[in-house]
Short mmCIF file of C-alpha atoms in Angstrom, two decimals:
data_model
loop_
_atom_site.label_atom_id
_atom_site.label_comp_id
_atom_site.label_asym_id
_atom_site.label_seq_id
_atom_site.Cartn_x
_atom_site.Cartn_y
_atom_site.Cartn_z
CA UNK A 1 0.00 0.00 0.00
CA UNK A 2 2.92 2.44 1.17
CA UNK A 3 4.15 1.74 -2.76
CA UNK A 4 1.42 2.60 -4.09
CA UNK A 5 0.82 5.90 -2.37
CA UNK A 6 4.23 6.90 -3.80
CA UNK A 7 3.50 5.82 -7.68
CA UNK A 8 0.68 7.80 -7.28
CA UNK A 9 2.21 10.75 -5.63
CA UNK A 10 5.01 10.67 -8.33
CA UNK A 11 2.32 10.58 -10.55
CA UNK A 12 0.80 13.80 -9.37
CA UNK A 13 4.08 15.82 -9.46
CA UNK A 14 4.73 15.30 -12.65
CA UNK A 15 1.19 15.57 -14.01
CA UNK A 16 0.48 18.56 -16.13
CA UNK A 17 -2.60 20.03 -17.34
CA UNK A 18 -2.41 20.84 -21.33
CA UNK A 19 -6.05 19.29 -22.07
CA UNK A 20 -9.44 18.56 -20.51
CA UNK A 21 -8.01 15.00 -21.02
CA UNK A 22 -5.17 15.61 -18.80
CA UNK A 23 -7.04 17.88 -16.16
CA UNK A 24 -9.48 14.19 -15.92
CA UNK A 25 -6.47 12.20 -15.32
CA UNK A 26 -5.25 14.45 -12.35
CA UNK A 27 -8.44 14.71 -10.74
CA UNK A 28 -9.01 10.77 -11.18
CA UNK A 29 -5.33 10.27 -9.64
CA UNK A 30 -5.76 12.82 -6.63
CA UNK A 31 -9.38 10.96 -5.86
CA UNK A 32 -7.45 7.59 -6.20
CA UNK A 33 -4.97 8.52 -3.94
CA UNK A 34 -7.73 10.45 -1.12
CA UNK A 35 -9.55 6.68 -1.74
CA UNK A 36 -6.47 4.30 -0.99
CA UNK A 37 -5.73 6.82 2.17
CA UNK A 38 -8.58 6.09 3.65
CA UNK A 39 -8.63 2.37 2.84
CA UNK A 40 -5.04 1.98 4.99
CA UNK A 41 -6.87 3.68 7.86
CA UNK A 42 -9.67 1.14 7.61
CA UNK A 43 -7.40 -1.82 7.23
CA UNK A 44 -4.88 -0.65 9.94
CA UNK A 45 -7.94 0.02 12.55
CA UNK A 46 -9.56 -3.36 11.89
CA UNK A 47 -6.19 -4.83 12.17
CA UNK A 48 -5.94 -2.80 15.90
CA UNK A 49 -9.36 -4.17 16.75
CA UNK A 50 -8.79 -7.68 15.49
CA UNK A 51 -5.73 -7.78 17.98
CA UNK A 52 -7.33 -6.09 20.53
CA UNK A 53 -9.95 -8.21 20.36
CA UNK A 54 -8.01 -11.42 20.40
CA UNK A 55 -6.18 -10.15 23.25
CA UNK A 56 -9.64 -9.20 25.49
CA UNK A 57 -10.53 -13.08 24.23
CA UNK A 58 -8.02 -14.63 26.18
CA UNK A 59 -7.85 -12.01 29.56
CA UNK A 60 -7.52 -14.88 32.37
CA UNK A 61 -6.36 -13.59 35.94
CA UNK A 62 -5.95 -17.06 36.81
CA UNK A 63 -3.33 -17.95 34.20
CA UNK A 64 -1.15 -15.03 34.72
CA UNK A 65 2.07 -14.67 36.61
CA UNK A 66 1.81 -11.30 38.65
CA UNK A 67 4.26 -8.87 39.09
CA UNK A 68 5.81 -10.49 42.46
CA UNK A 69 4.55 -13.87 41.86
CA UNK A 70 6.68 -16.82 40.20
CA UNK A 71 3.99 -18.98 39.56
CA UNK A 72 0.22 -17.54 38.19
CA UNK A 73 -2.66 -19.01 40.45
CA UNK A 74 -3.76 -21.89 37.93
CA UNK A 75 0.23 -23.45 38.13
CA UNK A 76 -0.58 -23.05 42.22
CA UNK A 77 -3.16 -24.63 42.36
CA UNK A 78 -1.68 -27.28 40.01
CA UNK A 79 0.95 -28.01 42.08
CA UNK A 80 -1.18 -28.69 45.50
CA UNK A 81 -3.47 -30.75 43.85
CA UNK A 82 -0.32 -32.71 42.33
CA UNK A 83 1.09 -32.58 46.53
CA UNK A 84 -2.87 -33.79 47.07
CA UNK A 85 -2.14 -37.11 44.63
CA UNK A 86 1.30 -37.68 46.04
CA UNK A 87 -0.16 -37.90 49.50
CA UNK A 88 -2.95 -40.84 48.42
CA UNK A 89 -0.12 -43.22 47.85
CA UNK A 90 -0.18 -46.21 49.76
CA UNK A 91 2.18 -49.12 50.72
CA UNK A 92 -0.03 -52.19 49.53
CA UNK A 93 -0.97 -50.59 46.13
CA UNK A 94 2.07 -48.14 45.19
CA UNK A 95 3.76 -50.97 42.97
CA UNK A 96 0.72 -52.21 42.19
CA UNK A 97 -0.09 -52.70 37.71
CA UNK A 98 -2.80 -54.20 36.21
CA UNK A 99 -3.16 -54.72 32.38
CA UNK A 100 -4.68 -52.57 29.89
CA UNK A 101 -4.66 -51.12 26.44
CA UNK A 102 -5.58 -47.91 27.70
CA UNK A 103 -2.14 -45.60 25.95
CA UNK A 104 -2.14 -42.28 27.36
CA UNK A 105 -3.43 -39.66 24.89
CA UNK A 106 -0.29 -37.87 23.73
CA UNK A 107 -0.91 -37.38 20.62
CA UNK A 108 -4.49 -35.85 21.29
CA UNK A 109 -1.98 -33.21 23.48
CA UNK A 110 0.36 -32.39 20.94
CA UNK A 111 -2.64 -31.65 18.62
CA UNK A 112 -3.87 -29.32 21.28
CA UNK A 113 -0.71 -27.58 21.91
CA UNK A 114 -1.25 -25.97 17.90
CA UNK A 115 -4.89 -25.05 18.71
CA UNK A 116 -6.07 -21.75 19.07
CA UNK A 117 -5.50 -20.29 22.41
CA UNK A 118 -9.33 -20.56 23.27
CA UNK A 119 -9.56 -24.38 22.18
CA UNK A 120 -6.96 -24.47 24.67
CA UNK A 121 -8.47 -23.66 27.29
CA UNK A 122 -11.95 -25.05 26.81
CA UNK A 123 -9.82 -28.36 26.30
CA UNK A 124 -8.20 -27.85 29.54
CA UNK A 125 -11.34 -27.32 31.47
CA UNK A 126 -12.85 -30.67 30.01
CA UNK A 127 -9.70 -32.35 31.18
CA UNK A 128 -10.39 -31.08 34.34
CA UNK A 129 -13.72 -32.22 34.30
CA UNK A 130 -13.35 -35.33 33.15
CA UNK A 131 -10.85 -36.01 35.72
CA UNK A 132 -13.07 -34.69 38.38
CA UNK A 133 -16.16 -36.93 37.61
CA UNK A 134 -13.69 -40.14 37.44
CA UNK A 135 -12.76 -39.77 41.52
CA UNK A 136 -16.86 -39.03 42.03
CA UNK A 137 -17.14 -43.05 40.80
CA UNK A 138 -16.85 -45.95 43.53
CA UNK A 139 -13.89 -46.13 45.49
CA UNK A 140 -14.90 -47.64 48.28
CA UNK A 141 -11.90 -50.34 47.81
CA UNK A 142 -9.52 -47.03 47.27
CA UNK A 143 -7.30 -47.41 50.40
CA UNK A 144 -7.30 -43.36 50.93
CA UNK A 145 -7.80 -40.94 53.10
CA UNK A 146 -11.21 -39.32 52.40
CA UNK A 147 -10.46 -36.06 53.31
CA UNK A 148 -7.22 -35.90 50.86
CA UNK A 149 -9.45 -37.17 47.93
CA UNK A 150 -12.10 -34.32 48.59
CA UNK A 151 -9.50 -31.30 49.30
CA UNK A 152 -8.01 -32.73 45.90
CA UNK A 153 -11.19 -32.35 43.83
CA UNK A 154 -12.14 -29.36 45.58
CA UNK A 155 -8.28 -28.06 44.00
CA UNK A 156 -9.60 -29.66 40.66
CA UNK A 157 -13.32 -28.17 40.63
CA UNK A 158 -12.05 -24.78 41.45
CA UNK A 159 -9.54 -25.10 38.37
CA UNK A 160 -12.14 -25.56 36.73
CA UNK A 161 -14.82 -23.08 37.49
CA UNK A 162 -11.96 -20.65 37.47
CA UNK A 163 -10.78 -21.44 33.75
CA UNK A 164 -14.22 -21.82 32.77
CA UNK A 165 -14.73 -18.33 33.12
CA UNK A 166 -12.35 -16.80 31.58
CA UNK A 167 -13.75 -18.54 28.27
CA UNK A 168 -17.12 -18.14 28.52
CA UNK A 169 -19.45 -19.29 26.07
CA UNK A 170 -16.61 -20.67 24.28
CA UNK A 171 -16.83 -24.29 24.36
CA UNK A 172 -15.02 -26.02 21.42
CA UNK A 173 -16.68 -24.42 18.60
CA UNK A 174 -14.37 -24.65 15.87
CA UNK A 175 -14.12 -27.63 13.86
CA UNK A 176 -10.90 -28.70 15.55
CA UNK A 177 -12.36 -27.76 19.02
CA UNK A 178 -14.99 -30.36 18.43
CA UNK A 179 -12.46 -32.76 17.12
CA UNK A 180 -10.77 -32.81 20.09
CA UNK A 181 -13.27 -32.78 21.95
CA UNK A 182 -14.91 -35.99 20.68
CA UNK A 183 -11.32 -37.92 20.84
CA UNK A 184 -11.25 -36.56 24.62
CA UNK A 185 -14.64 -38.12 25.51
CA UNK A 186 -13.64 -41.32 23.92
CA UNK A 187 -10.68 -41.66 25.38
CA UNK A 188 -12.09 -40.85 29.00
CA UNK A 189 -14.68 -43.38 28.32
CA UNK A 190 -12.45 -46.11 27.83
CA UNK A 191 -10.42 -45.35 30.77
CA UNK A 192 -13.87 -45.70 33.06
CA UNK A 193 -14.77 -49.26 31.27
CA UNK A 194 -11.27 -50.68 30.71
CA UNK A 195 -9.75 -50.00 33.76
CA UNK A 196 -12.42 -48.93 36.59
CA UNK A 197 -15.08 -51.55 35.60
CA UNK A 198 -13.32 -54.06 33.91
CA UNK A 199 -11.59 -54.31 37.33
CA UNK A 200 -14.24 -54.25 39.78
CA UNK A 201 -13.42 -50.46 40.80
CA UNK A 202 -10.38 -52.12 43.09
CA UNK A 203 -7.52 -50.29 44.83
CA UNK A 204 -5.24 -51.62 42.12
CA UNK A 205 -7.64 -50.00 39.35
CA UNK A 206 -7.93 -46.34 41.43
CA UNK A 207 -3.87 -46.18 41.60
CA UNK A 208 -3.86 -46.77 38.17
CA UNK A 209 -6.37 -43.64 38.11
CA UNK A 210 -4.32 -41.83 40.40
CA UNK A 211 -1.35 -42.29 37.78
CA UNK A 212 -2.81 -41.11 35.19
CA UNK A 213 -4.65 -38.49 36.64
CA UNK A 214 -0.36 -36.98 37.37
CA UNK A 215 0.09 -37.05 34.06
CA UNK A 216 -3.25 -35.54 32.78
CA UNK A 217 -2.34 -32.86 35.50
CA UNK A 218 1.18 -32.44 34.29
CA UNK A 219 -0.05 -32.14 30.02
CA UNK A 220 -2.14 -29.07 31.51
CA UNK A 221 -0.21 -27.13 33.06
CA UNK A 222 2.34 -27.54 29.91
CA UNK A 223 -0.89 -26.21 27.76
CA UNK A 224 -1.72 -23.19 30.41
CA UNK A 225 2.09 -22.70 30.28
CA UNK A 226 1.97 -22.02 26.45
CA UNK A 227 -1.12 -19.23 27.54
CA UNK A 228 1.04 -17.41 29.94
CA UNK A 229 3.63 -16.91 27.76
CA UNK A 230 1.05 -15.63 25.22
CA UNK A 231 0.13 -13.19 27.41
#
């Protein structure tokens, strides 16, 4: 655009007015130029808005680091919950495996990690979720305290409500948002079936829950990591 403002500025300093021809071809030049003027403007404030915007999108408290702070709230929180897991270990199932074909879902992470900031977090707060309604299944064979297990989902359930609004009616719309989101309810389906019922809902089966529930917590903070950093 900034080239073409010059070829027509050129263009009026050399014009010259000999006929009624020539005096149209000024005038249409000088109108040309007043016209791609005020096209720039246009273009330059919608790009101002469209990164404004974008930036107002993703305006989360909870995912920030403050001035002061080394960690923001959400990696906080993270963190106790993760101290909240640790402390649900127990001598008679810590070594305990049972077999299953459930694989952990990296490669449904990785294909998060290059979705939009909002799919993001709307996946993150399904996660959450998900992980959340697991522990609210039977574990009356679980060998843990019951206190830990409801400090740790109140952690988890506050993540949640927390992240949740900072999207707000965002919820997966795009076409990869939904994506995921379908491979995300499959996968947590299986894990309820093919290790929690399959198994009788034993201790054995709930430390295997407690595993991967780490790692679930672990993928998320690496996502919300990629938000602060955004910010």
């Amino acid at each position: 655009m900034k080239f073409l403002h010059s070829a027509i500025n050129e263009g009026l300093e050399v014009c010259s007015i000999r006929t009624p021809g020539d005096l149209r071809v000024c005038f249409t030049l000088r109108k040309f130029l007043h016209f791609s003027k005020m096209i720039s403007r246009i273009f330059i404030a919608c790009l101002f808005l469209g990164m404004y915007s974008t930036g107002s999108s993703l305006s989360c408290k909870w995912i920030v680091k403050h001035p002061g702070n080394e960690m923001s709230q959400f990696s906080l929180y993270n963190e106790i919950a993760l101290g909240r897991l640790h402390m649900m270990i127990t001598n008679t199932t810590k070594d305990a495996e049972i077999e299953h074909n459930v694989a952990f879902p990296n490669r449904l992470y990785r294909q998060t990690s290059k979705a939009t900031a909002e799919d993001k977090l709307a996946f993150t707060v399904q996660i959450l979720k998900e992980l959340s309604a697991l522990f609210e299944k039977n574990r009356s064979s679980a060998q843990w305290e019951e206190n830990t297990v409801e400090n740790f989902l109140n952690i988890v359930n506050k993540q949640t409500e927390e992240l949740h609004s900072c999207i707000g009616s965002h919820s997966n719309t795009t076409q990869k948002g939904q994506q995921l989101s379908f491979r995300r309810e499959k996968y947590f389906k299986r894990l309820l079936n093919e290790i929690l019922k399959e198994n009788g809902y034993s201790a054995e089966a709930w430390e295997e829950i407690r595993n991967i529930t780490q790692a679930h917590l672990r993928q998320c903070e690496f996502l919300v990591e990629t938000l602060e950093t955004a910010h």
